[in-house]
Amino acid sequence: MSEPWEDDELEGPVRKFMYVNRKAPYGTIYALESLEVVLIAAAFEQDVTLAFLDDGVYQIVKGQDTEEIGVKNFSPIYRALEGYDVEKLFVEKESLESRGLTADDLVVPVEVISREQMADLMEEQEVILSF
Amino acid sequence: MAMLHTVNKSPFERRSLDSCLRHAVKGSAILLIEDGIYAAIDGTVVAEKIKSAVGDHKVYVLGPDLKARGMGDHKLVDGIETVDYAGFVDLVTEYDKVQSWL
Amino acid sequence: MPIEVNGKTLETDEEGYLANLNEWEPEVATIMAKEDGTELTDAHWEVINFLREYYDEYQIAPAVRVLTKAIGKKLGKDKGNSKYLYELFPYGPAKQACKYAGLPKPTGCV
């Protein structure tokens, strides 16, 4: 038995996980569910990549204020991901542009990549979780 | 008998807005709510859809849903009017019927 | 079970976490700690206040690993380790300290 303050070394190989986010926030529960899974899974110290494409780019748009709709604004949580060692955030350029958005409209620093690069990045993964 | 149409799905993901626009007769009103508000933003590849509708219809967008999604300060397509919840209620009472395009 | 603080009754969930974050006041922490048999010291308050600031900025209660690292950065290496935090909050630093701070239970955490 180890003492509770001794960090458990988690066994097993580090695998490449990608979370694919394709839905707008608030209209459906997908965005928040994805974020919660990412936060929980961060404890397993895997190689995590977050991809935002299609309406998923709306999840990380700046200036969200949900007070009047009575729902929790979870956009600040994306800024906490760095502290969870989730630092690879990729946004698809075509998805941003077709929505009239740029990287400056986003709450977190991200890497903007082309659709083709996104497809390659997906191919490199070992596990893909889609939301 | 004028109708109020509401659309609550993203125009990028579903065809609800397209279907609504094909069925809404001249003089009926359209209210964009929830993820439907993205259709009201200018400068997107779908903005033309609403632009072509503002001539024949009064088009409204729900302000609280815009703000929630960080779109409160983004430019709306010309001719769209923002309403709050009280305005939503007023519209429902002002028009004879409501049809929700889900 | 609801708790009584300065003549007000505050709702909690079944695990004793405050139902409404905005109802928190320092007395809440003191009373919850007393129920656990703990007298809060400056060292406890440092962590509780840190957690409230963290929540204010990020809208989540941090996982214990994240808390430990962030405390180390803010308050010094001697405090940014699990042993120090477990000694202050033996029921699990994130869980117990979050409760005193009026935050929800951290997502997937000790």
XYZ file of C-alpha atoms in Angstrom:
343
model
C 0.000 0.000 0.000
C 1.274 3.415 -0.858
C 0.492 6.537 1.137
C -2.203 8.687 -0.439
C 0.268 11.483 -1.188
C 2.562 9.204 -3.146
C 1.703 9.578 -6.766
C 0.491 6.397 -8.338
C 2.510 5.614 -11.391
C -0.010 4.752 -14.029
C 1.120 1.742 -15.942
C 0.807 1.177 -19.648
C 1.950 2.774 -22.841
C 1.212 6.355 -23.773
C -1.146 6.419 -26.728
C -2.182 9.150 -29.108
C -5.732 10.246 -28.312
C -7.691 12.725 -30.360
C -10.940 14.363 -29.316
C -12.833 15.621 -32.340
C -15.203 18.501 -31.571
C -17.742 19.294 -34.283
C -20.768 20.763 -32.483
C -21.672 24.255 -31.367
C -21.894 24.757 -27.587
C -25.201 24.953 -25.639
C -27.542 23.760 -28.414
C -26.559 20.185 -27.652
C -24.640 18.569 -24.794
C -21.782 17.239 -26.977
C -19.327 20.100 -26.385
C -19.580 19.985 -22.609
C -19.479 16.177 -22.540
C -16.314 16.192 -24.611
C -14.691 18.714 -22.300
C -15.554 16.667 -19.226
C -14.142 13.505 -20.750
C -10.949 15.377 -21.666
C -10.589 16.646 -18.085
C -11.136 13.217 -16.570
C -8.907 11.438 -19.065
C -6.129 13.986 -18.535
C -5.275 12.105 -15.333
C -4.153 9.142 -17.448
C -1.329 11.127 -18.982
C -1.878 10.141 -22.568
C -0.789 12.083 -25.625
C -3.919 14.195 -26.092
C -4.879 16.297 -29.091
C -8.048 18.360 -29.383
C -9.429 19.076 -32.835
C -12.045 21.750 -33.508
C -13.753 21.675 -36.866
C -17.142 22.399 -38.416
C -19.420 23.994 -35.767
C -16.940 22.828 -33.104
C -14.970 26.028 -33.661
C -17.868 27.908 -32.046
C -17.050 26.192 -28.734
C -13.974 28.342 -28.248
C -15.287 31.682 -29.497
C -14.474 34.612 -27.197
C -17.020 36.696 -25.353
C -19.570 34.004 -24.472
C -22.022 35.283 -21.877
C -24.673 32.760 -20.912
C -26.232 34.644 -18.019
C -29.520 35.282 -19.798
C -29.993 31.715 -21.047
C -29.390 30.328 -17.559
C -26.751 27.811 -18.594
C -23.181 27.584 -17.334
C -20.639 29.307 -19.573
C -17.992 26.628 -19.961
C -15.735 28.474 -22.375
C -13.289 29.571 -19.598
C -12.567 25.881 -18.956
C -10.710 25.607 -22.272
C -8.167 28.027 -20.838
C -7.582 25.650 -17.899
C -6.585 22.791 -20.208
C -2.966 23.931 -20.280
C -2.757 23.236 -16.534
C -3.992 19.708 -17.290
C -1.118 19.305 -19.780
C -3.581 19.318 -22.665
C -1.732 21.698 -24.922
C -2.323 20.481 -28.463
C -5.343 22.356 -29.761
C -5.877 22.353 -33.502
C -8.492 24.316 -35.378
C -9.401 23.745 -39.006
C -8.827 26.831 -41.105
C -11.662 26.179 -43.544
C -14.153 25.807 -40.673
C -13.074 29.142 -39.184
C -13.128 30.976 -42.490
C -16.516 29.746 -43.623
C -17.884 31.145 -40.353
C -16.178 34.514 -40.777
C -13.875 33.841 -37.820
C -10.124 34.097 -37.229
C -7.798 32.805 -34.500
C -8.178 36.227 -32.825
C -11.814 35.401 -32.103
C -10.840 32.406 -29.936
C -10.414 32.149 -26.133
C -7.293 29.985 -26.277
C -4.117 29.937 -28.326
C -4.530 27.285 -31.000
C -2.768 26.064 -34.059
C -4.798 26.736 -37.192
C -4.260 24.027 -39.801
C -5.734 23.231 -43.176
C -8.348 20.551 -43.759
C -5.696 18.437 -45.437
C -3.365 18.743 -42.432
C -6.291 17.905 -40.154
C -6.949 14.745 -42.127
C -3.285 13.754 -41.801
C -3.350 14.478 -38.074
C -6.381 12.211 -37.712
C -4.558 9.447 -39.528
C -1.701 9.639 -37.013
C -3.940 8.938 -34.001
C -4.400 5.642 -32.209
C -7.720 6.471 -30.564
C -10.284 8.968 -31.835
C -13.247 10.097 -29.754
C -15.902 12.015 -31.660
C -18.270 14.562 -30.216
C -53.055 34.641 -41.199
C -49.401 35.427 -40.679
C -47.098 32.816 -39.271
C -44.028 33.081 -37.078
C -41.335 30.548 -37.969
C -38.629 29.673 -35.470
C -35.369 27.958 -36.435
C -33.135 26.534 -33.710
C -30.520 24.539 -35.646
C -27.175 25.652 -37.002
C -27.379 26.424 -40.729
C -23.968 24.773 -41.156
C -25.126 21.446 -39.794
C -28.808 21.030 -40.641
C -31.223 21.978 -43.382
C -33.861 23.418 -41.032
C -33.332 26.985 -42.212
C -33.437 25.949 -45.878
C -36.661 24.083 -45.345
C -38.134 26.991 -43.409
C -37.199 29.484 -46.140
C -38.718 27.299 -48.835
C -42.020 27.071 -46.978
C -42.352 30.496 -45.382
C -44.797 32.594 -47.405
C -44.268 36.269 -48.021
C -45.154 38.353 -44.955
C -44.445 35.631 -42.439
C -41.742 36.262 -39.855
C -38.637 34.257 -38.996
C -37.073 34.138 -35.544
C -33.626 32.596 -35.165
C -33.001 31.019 -31.753
C -30.458 28.717 -30.065
C -27.954 27.376 -32.635
C -30.114 28.958 -35.340
C -28.601 32.352 -34.460
C -25.426 31.563 -36.423
C -27.458 32.164 -39.577
C -27.857 35.823 -38.573
C -24.122 36.589 -38.574
C -22.745 38.463 -41.564
C -19.557 37.358 -43.299
C -20.219 33.620 -43.233
C -20.731 31.313 -46.192
C -24.389 30.890 -45.251
C -25.182 34.606 -44.733
C -26.696 34.793 -48.231
C -29.581 32.616 -47.116
C -30.869 35.177 -44.639
C -29.909 38.081 -46.891
C -32.256 36.728 -49.503
C -35.015 36.380 -46.901
C -35.000 39.855 -45.317
C -36.864 41.360 -48.277
C -39.876 39.079 -48.006
C -39.866 38.476 -44.252
C -39.295 40.224 -40.984
C -36.285 38.420 -39.538
C -35.537 38.412 -35.812
C -32.761 36.895 -33.722
C -32.885 36.136 -30.008
C -30.331 38.343 -28.219
C -29.686 36.088 -25.200
C -28.765 33.221 -27.564
C -26.410 35.502 -29.524
C -24.692 36.647 -26.337
C -24.403 33.141 -24.916
C -22.541 32.026 -28.034
C -20.154 34.980 -28.079
C -21.862 36.432 -31.148
C -23.304 39.507 -29.416
C -20.709 41.834 -30.898
C -20.458 40.212 -34.316
C -22.057 42.017 -37.237
C -25.538 40.835 -38.108
C -26.906 40.654 -41.620
C -28.555 44.009 -42.399
C -32.264 44.105 -41.669
C -32.286 41.618 -38.808
C -33.768 42.811 -35.541
C -32.562 41.528 -32.178
C -35.232 40.714 -29.588
C -35.050 39.663 -25.932
C -37.292 37.091 -24.244
C -40.075 39.642 -23.782
C -39.823 40.421 -27.492
C -40.047 36.691 -28.247
C -43.307 36.543 -26.289
C -44.615 39.633 -28.091
C -43.902 37.990 -31.450
C -45.715 34.821 -30.438
C -48.797 36.822 -29.503
C -48.550 39.125 -32.522
C -48.579 36.304 -35.074
C -51.435 33.868 -35.458
C -49.433 30.687 -35.436
C -45.941 29.489 -34.652
C -44.094 26.853 -36.582
C -40.858 25.452 -35.170
C -38.309 24.181 -37.683
C -36.342 21.730 -35.543
C -27.944 18.299 4.600
C -28.367 22.090 4.722
C -25.940 24.046 6.870
C -26.681 27.004 9.140
C -24.425 30.004 8.567
C -24.965 33.378 10.237
C -28.664 32.687 10.627
C -29.101 31.586 7.001
C -29.852 28.078 5.827
C -27.693 27.046 2.866
C -28.571 24.051 0.719
C -25.943 21.388 0.056
C -25.893 18.258 -2.068
C -25.834 14.735 -0.647
C -22.054 14.910 -0.199
C -22.163 18.219 1.623
C -21.049 20.487 -1.233
C -22.711 23.890 -1.314
C -25.586 23.910 -3.797
C -25.102 27.556 -4.728
C -21.550 28.826 -5.117
C -22.665 32.441 -4.680
C -23.909 31.806 -1.153
C -20.391 31.130 0.088
C -18.835 33.200 2.810
C -15.750 32.429 4.939
C -17.966 31.188 7.768
C -19.076 28.337 5.489
C -15.540 26.953 5.434
C -15.137 27.358 9.183
C -18.368 25.529 9.923
C -17.738 22.699 7.446
C -14.240 22.233 8.855
C -15.539 22.145 12.411
C -17.908 19.329 11.436
C -14.865 17.425 10.166
C -13.003 18.186 13.403
C -10.585 20.609 11.757
C -9.581 24.070 12.908
C -8.705 26.178 9.878
C -5.264 27.810 9.910
C -3.727 30.404 7.592
C -2.257 27.518 5.624
C -5.761 26.137 5.011
C -7.055 29.543 4.007
C -4.248 29.991 1.531
C -5.457 26.914 -0.328
C -9.149 27.745 0.025
C -8.620 31.254 -1.329
C -6.469 29.898 -4.119
C -9.258 27.516 -5.128
C -11.828 30.292 -5.184
C -9.596 32.372 -7.436
C -8.971 29.375 -9.687
C -12.685 28.718 -10.011
C -13.415 32.356 -10.687
C -11.004 32.286 -13.604
C -11.624 28.830 -15.097
C -15.113 27.830 -13.889
C -13.971 24.411 -12.684
C -12.528 22.933 -9.541
C -9.051 21.669 -10.457
C -8.046 18.013 -10.289
C -5.627 17.331 -7.432
C -2.633 17.012 -9.760
C -3.449 20.350 -11.323
C -4.058 21.956 -7.942
C -0.711 20.724 -6.622
C 1.170 22.069 -9.595
C -0.640 25.405 -9.558
C -0.135 25.855 -5.790
C 3.583 25.182 -6.280
C 3.745 27.874 -8.894
C 1.838 30.427 -6.832
C 2.849 29.687 -3.226
C 6.215 27.990 -3.566
C 7.659 24.523 -4.075
C 7.445 23.580 -0.387
C 3.650 23.846 -0.652
C 3.230 22.489 -4.158
C 3.372 18.826 -3.207
C 0.785 16.216 -2.344
C 2.169 15.523 1.128
C 1.759 19.116 2.280
C -1.752 19.334 0.876
C -2.835 15.951 2.267
C -1.631 16.968 5.702
C -3.839 20.051 5.539
C -6.787 18.235 3.966
C -6.593 14.547 4.905
C -9.864 13.690 3.098
C -8.210 14.565 -0.212
C -6.971 18.067 -0.936
C -9.070 18.870 -3.944
C -12.209 17.253 -2.583
C -12.127 18.571 0.967
C -10.676 22.002 0.198
C -13.130 22.494 -2.672
C -15.990 21.710 -0.336
C -14.831 24.305 2.188
C -14.336 26.793 -0.657
C -17.933 26.295 -1.765
C -16.948 24.823 -5.137
C -18.511 21.808 -6.820
C -16.719 18.492 -6.515
C -13.807 18.354 -8.949
C -14.456 16.360 -12.106
C -12.985 12.885 -11.778
C -10.729 13.539 -8.872
C -9.554 12.671 -5.376
